[in-house]
Coordinates of C-alpha atoms (C1' of nucleotides) in Angstrom, one line a residue:
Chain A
X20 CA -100.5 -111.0 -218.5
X21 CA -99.6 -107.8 -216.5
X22 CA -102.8 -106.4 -218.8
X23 CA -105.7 -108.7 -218.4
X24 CA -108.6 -108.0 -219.5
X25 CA -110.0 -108.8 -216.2
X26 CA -107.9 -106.6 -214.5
X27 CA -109.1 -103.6 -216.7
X28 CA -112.7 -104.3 -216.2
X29 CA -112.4 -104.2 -212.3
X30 CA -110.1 -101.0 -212.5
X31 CA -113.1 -99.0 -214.3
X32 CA -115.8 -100.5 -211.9
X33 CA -113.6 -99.0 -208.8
X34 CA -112.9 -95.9 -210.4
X35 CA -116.5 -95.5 -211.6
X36 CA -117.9 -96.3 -208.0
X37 CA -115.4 -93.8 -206.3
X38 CA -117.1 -91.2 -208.4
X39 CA -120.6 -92.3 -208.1
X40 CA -120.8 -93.0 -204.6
X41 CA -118.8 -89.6 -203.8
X42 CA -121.3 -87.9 -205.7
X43 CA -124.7 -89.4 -204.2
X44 CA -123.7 -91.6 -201.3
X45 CA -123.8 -94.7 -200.4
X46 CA -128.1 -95.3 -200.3
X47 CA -128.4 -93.5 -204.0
X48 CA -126.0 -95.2 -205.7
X49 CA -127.2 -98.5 -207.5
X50 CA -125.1 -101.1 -209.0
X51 CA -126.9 -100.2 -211.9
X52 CA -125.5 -96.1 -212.0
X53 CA -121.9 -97.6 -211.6
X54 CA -122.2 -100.1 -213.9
X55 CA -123.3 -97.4 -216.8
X56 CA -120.5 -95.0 -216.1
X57 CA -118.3 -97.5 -216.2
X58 CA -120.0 -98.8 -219.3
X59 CA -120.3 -102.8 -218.2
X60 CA -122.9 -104.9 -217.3
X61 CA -124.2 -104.8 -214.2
X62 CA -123.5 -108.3 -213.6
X63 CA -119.8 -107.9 -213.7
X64 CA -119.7 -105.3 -210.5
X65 CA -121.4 -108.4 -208.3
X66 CA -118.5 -110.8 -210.2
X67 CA -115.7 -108.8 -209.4
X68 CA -116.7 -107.8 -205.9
X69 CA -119.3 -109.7 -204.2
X70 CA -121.8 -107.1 -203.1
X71 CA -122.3 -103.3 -203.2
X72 CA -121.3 -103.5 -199.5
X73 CA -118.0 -105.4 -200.4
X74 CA -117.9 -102.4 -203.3
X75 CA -118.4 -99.5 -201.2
X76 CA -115.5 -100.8 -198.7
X77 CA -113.3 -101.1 -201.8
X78 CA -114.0 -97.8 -202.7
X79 CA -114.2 -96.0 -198.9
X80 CA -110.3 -96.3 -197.8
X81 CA -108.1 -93.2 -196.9
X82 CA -105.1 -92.6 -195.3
X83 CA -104.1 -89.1 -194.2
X84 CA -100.5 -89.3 -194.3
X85 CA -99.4 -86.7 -191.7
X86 CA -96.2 -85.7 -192.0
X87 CA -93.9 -86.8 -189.2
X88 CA -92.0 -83.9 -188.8
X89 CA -94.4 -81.5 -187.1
X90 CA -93.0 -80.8 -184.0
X91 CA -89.6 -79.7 -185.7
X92 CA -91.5 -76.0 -186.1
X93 CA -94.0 -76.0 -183.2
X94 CA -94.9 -72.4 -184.3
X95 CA -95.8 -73.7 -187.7
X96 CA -97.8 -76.7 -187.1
X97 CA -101.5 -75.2 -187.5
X98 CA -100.4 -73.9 -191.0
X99 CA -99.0 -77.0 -191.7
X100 CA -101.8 -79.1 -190.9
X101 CA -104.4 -77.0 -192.8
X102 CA -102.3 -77.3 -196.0
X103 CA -101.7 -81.1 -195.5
X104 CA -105.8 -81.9 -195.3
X105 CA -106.9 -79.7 -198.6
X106 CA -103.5 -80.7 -200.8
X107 CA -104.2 -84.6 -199.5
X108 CA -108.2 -84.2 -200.1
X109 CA -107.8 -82.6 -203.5
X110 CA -104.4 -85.2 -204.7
X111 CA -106.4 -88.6 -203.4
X112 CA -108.8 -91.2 -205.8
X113 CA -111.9 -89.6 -204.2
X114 CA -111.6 -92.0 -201.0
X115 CA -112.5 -89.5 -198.7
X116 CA -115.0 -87.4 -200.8
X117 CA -116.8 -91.3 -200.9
X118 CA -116.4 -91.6 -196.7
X119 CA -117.8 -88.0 -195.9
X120 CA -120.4 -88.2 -198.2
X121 CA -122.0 -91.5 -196.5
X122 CA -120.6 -90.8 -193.2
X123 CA -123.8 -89.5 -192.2
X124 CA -126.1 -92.5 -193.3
X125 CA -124.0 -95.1 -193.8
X126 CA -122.8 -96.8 -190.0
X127 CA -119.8 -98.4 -192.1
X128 CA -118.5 -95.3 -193.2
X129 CA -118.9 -93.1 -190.0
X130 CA -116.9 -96.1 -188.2
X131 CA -114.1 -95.9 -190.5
X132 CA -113.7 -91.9 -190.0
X133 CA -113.2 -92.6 -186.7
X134 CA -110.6 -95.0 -187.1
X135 CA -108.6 -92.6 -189.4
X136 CA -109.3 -89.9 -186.8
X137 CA -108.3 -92.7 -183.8
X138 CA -105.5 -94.4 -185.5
X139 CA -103.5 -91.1 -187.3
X140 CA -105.1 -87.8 -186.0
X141 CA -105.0 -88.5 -182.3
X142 CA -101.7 -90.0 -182.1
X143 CA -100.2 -87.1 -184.1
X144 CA -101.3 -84.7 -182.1
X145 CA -100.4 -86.8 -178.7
X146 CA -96.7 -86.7 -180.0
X147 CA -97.2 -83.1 -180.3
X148 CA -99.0 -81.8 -176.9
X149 CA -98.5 -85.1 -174.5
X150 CA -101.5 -88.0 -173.9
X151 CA -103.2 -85.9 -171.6
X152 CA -105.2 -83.5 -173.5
X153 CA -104.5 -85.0 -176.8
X154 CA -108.4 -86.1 -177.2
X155 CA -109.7 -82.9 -176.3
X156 CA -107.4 -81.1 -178.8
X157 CA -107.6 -83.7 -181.8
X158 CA -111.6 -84.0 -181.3
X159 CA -111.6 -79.8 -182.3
X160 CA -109.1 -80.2 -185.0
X161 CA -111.1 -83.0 -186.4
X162 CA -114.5 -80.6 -186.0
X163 CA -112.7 -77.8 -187.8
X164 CA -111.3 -79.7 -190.5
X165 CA -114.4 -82.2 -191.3
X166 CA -116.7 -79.0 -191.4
X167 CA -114.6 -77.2 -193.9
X168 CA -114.3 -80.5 -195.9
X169 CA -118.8 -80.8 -195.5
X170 CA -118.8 -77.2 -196.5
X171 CA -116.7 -77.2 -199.7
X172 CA -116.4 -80.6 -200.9
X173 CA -120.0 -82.0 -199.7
X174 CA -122.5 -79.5 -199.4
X175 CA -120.6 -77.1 -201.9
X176 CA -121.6 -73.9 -200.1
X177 CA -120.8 -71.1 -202.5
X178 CA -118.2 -69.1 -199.9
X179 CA -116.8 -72.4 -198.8
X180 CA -116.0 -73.6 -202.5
X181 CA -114.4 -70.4 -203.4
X182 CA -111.8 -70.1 -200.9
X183 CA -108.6 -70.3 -202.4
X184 CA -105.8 -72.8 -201.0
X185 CA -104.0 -69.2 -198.9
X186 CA -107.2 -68.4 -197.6
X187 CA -108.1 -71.9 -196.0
X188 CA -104.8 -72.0 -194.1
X189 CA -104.6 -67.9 -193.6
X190 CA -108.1 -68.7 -192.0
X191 CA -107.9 -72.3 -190.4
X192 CA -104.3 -72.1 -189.7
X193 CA -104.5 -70.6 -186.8
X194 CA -107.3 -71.6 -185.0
X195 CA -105.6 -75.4 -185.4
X196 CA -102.6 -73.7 -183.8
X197 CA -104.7 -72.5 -181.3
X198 CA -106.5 -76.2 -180.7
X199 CA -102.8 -77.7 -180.2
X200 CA -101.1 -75.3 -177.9
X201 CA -103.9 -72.7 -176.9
X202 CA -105.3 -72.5 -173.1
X203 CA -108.3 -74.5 -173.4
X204 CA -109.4 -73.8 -169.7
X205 CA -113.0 -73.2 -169.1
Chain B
X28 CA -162.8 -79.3 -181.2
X29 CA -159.0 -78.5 -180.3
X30 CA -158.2 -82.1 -179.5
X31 CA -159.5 -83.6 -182.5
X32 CA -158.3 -87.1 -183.1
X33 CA -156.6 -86.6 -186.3
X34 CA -154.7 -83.7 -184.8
X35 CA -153.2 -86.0 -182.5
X36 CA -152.5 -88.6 -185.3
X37 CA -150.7 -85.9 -187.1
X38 CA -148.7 -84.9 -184.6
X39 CA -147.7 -88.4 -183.6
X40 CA -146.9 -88.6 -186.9
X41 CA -144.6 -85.4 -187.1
X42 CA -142.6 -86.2 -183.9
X43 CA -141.8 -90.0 -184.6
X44 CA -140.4 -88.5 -188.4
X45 CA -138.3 -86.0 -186.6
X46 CA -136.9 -89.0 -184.6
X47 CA -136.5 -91.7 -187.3
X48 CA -135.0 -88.6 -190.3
X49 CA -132.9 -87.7 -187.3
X50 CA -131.2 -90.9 -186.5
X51 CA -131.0 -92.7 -189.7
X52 CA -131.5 -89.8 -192.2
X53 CA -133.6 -89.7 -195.1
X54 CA -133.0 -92.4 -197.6
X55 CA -133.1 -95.1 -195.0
X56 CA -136.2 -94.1 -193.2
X57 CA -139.4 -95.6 -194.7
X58 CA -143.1 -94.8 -193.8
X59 CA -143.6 -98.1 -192.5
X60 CA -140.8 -97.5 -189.8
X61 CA -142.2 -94.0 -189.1
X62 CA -145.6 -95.2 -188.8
X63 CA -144.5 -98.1 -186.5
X64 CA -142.6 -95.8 -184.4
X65 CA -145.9 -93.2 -184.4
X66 CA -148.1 -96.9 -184.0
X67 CA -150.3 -96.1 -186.1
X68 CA -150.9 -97.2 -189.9
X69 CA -148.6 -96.4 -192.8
X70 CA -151.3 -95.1 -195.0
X71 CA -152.4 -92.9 -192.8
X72 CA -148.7 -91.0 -193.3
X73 CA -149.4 -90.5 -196.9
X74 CA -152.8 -89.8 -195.7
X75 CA -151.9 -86.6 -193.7
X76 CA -148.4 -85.6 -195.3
X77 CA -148.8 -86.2 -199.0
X78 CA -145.6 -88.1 -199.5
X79 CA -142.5 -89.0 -198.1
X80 CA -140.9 -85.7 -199.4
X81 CA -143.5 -84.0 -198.1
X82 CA -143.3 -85.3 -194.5
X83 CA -139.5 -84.7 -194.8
X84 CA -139.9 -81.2 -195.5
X85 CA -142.0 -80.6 -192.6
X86 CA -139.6 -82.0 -190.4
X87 CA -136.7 -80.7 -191.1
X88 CA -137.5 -76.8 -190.7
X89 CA -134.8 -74.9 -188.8
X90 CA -134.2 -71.7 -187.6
X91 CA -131.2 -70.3 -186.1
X92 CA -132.8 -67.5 -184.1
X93 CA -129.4 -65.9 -183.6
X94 CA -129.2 -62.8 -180.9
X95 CA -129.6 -59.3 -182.2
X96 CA -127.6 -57.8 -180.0
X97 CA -124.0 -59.4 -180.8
X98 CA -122.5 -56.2 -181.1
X99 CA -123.3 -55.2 -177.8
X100 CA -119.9 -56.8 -176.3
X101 CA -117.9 -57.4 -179.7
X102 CA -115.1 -59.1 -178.0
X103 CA -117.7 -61.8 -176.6
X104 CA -119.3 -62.3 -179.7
X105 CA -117.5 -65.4 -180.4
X106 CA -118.1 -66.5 -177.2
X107 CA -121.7 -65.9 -176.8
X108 CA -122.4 -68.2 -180.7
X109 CA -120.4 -70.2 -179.6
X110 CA -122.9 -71.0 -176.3
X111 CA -125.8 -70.1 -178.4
X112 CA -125.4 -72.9 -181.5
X113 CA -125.0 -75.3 -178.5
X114 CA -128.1 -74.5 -176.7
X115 CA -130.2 -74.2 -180.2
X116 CA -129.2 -77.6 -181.1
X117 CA -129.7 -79.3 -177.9
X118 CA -133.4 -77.7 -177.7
X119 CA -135.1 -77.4 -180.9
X120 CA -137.2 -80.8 -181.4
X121 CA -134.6 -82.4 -184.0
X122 CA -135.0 -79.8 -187.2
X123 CA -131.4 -79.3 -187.0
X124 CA -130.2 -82.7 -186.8
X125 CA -132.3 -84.4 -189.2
X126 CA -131.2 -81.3 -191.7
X127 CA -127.8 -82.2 -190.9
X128 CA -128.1 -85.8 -191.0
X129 CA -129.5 -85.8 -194.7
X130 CA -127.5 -82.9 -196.2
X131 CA -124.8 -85.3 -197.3
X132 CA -127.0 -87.4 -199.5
X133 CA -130.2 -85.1 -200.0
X134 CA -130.3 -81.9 -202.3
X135 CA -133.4 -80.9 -200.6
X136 CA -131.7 -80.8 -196.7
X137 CA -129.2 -79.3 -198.6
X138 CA -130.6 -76.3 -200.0
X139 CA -132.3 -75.8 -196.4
X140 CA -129.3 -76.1 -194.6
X141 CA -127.8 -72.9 -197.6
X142 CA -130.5 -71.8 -196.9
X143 CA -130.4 -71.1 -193.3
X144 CA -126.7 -70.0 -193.4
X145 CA -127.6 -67.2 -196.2
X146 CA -131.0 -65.5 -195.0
X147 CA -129.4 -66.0 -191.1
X148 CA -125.5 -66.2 -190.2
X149 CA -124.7 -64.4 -193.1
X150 CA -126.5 -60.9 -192.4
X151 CA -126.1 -60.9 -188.7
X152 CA -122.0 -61.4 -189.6
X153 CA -122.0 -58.9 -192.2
X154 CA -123.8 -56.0 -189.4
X155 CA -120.7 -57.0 -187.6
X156 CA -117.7 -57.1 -189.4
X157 CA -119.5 -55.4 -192.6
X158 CA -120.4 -56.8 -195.9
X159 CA -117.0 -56.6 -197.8
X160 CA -115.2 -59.7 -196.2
X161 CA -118.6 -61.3 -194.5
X162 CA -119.2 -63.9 -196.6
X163 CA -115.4 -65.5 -195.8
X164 CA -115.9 -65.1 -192.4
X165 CA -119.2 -66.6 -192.5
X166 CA -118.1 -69.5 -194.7
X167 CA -115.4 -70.0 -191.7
X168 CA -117.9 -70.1 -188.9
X169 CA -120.3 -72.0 -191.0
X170 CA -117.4 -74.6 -191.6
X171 CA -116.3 -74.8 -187.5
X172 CA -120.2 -74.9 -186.4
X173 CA -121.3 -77.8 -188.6
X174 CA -118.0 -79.9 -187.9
X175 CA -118.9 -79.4 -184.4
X176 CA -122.5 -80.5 -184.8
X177 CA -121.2 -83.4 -187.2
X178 CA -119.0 -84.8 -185.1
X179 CA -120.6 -84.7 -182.0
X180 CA -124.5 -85.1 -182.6
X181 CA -124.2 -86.9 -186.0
X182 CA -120.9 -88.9 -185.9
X183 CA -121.3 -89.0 -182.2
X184 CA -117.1 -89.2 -182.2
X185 CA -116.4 -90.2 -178.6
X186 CA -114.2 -87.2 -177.4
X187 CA -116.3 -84.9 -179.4
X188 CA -119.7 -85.7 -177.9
X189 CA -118.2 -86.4 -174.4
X190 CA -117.2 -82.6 -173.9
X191 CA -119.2 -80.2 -172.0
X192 CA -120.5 -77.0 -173.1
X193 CA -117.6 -74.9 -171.0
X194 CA -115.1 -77.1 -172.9
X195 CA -117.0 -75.9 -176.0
X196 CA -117.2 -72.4 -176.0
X197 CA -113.6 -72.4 -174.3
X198 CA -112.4 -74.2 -177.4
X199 CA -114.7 -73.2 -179.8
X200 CA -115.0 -69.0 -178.6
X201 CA -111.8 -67.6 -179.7
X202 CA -112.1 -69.9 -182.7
X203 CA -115.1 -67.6 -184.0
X204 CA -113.6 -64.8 -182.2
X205 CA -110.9 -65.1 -184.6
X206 CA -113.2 -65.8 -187.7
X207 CA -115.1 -62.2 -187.1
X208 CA -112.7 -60.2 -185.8
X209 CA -108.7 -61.4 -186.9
X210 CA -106.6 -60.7 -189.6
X211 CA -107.4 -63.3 -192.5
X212 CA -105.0 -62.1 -194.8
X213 CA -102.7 -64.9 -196.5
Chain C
dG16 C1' -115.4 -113.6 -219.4
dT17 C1' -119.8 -111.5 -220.6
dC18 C1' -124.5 -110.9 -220.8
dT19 C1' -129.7 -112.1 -220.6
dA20 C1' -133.4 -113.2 -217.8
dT21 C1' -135.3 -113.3 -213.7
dA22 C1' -135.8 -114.4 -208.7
dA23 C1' -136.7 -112.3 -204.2
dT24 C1' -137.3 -108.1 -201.6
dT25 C1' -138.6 -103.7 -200.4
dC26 C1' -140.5 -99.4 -201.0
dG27 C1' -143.8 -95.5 -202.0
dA28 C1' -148.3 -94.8 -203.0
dT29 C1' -153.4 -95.9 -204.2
dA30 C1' -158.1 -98.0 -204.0
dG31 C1' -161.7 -99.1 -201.5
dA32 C1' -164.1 -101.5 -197.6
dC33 C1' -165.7 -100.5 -193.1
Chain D
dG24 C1' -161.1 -91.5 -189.9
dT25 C1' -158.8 -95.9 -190.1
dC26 C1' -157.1 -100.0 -192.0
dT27 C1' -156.6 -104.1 -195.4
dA28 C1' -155.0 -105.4 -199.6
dT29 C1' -152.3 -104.5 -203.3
dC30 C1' -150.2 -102.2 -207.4
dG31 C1' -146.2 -100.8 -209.8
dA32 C1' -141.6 -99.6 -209.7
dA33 C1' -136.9 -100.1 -208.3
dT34 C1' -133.3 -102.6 -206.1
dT35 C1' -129.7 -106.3 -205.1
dA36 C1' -128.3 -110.6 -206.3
dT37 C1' -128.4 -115.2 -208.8
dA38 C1' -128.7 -118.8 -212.5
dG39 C1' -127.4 -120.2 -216.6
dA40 C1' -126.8 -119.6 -221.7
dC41 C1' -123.2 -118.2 -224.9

DNA sequence: GTCTATAATTCGATAGAC
DNA sequence: GTCTATCGAATTATAGAC
């Protein structure tokens, strides 16, 4: 009973809906899209989770993982970040492709960017710089890192999309170094 | 005959789109919300405009109306986009944002928003830096510029709306400094 | 567990009176 | 020029047969 048949069906409607609403968004996707790539009826997707609202919030969870170790190499960090976001963007189920795509429309999703950016960003970098200006610092690194990911994972911009993995964190790398230990005065 | 009545209908018409695109993007605004934000009847949207699409590409028109004389004072270039995305966004009537808004979800805001960064940021970089390595540098500032605008006008993240333009181009500057002028190799 | 049929809304767009 | 009435399509969600 480890392999129910139940428990296949609801595995193809959440991978199916990662991919659709990642794709379109939240406000283009219909039950009815999901339901055909994950060939079922579109009955089922309402069974097995309520609502496309109670869908969406299956499908829209991430966790960003940052590695706990940062301030061992302070000199390193900015790299270090950049290379964390794109391998943990490109390695998870499509959870965050599904939140930046509807961030924009969708109130639900916007809210829970924030509380990935509230709840792991901000404290990350407070261990690193102090409490003090660790808003002001994690509010750039989250600009810097959410426009590459809208560049080359949402809006596909041609340049954007053909950076390699070097090139992001040869590029970004630094200017996160910058945005935890540079002089930000005015 | 200046002040005709149906130029004013039309124009009440355009402004309360720009507002309702800007703040709930495209797929959720409907002519009858536009038209009851404009008062005035719903057919009379389809009546001037066309269609919905065609109401939505007047409004979201943008232009980026960057300096021509960046290279002036190369080592304030970063510095002076930095100040002049800033003051383009907060003073055009709401092209920008309800581009931004719907680029996530809508091919058409999409394209526009390419668009712009192609036949605009994209020359003025290349006269610069040159056009070997302009469209990676580009694809850099494009990627910082629209975080920015995304998390503070779209997102409306806390600590990024709540700085002030000095914080901005203090933090944000060097950033593009970097992008035009440092060494990106990996 | 699965699917058919359909209820209940909502939306874009049109026709036509005034 | 403006508004009423409404069409036709698409959507989420439900009821109930099998």
């Amino acid at each position: 009973m480890a392999e129910k048949k139940s428990d296949r069906t609801k595995a193809a409607i959440r991978t199916a809906a990662r991919a659709v609403f990642a794709s379109v968004g939240y406000e283009r996707a219909t039950i009815r899209d999901i339901a055909r790539a994950a060939d079922i009826d579109p009955a089922m997707v309402i069974r097995y989770f309520g609502s496309k609202d109670g869908l969406f919030a299956d499908s829209a969870s991430f966790d960003l993982s940052l590695p706990p170790d940062l301030d061992e190499a302070p000199n390193l960090a900015g790299a270090r970040l950049a290379a964390h976001f794109i391998t943990v963007w490109e390695h998870d189920d499509g959870g965050f492709a599904v939140l930046l795509r509807s961030a924009a429309s969708n109130p639900v999703a916007a809210a829970q960017i924030a509380a990935v950016l509230g709840e792991q960003l901000l404290p990350a970098v407070a261990a690193l710089v102090g409490p003090q200006d660790a808003p002001l610092r994690a509010a750039l690194i989250a600009s810097q890192m959410l426009g590459l990911a809208l560049t080359r994972y949402v809006l596909r911009l041609g340049p954007a999309a053909a950076m390699s993995h070097d090139e992001i964190v040869a590029g970004i790398g630094p200017t996160l170094q910058f945005y935890l230990y540079g002089s930000l005065k005015p």
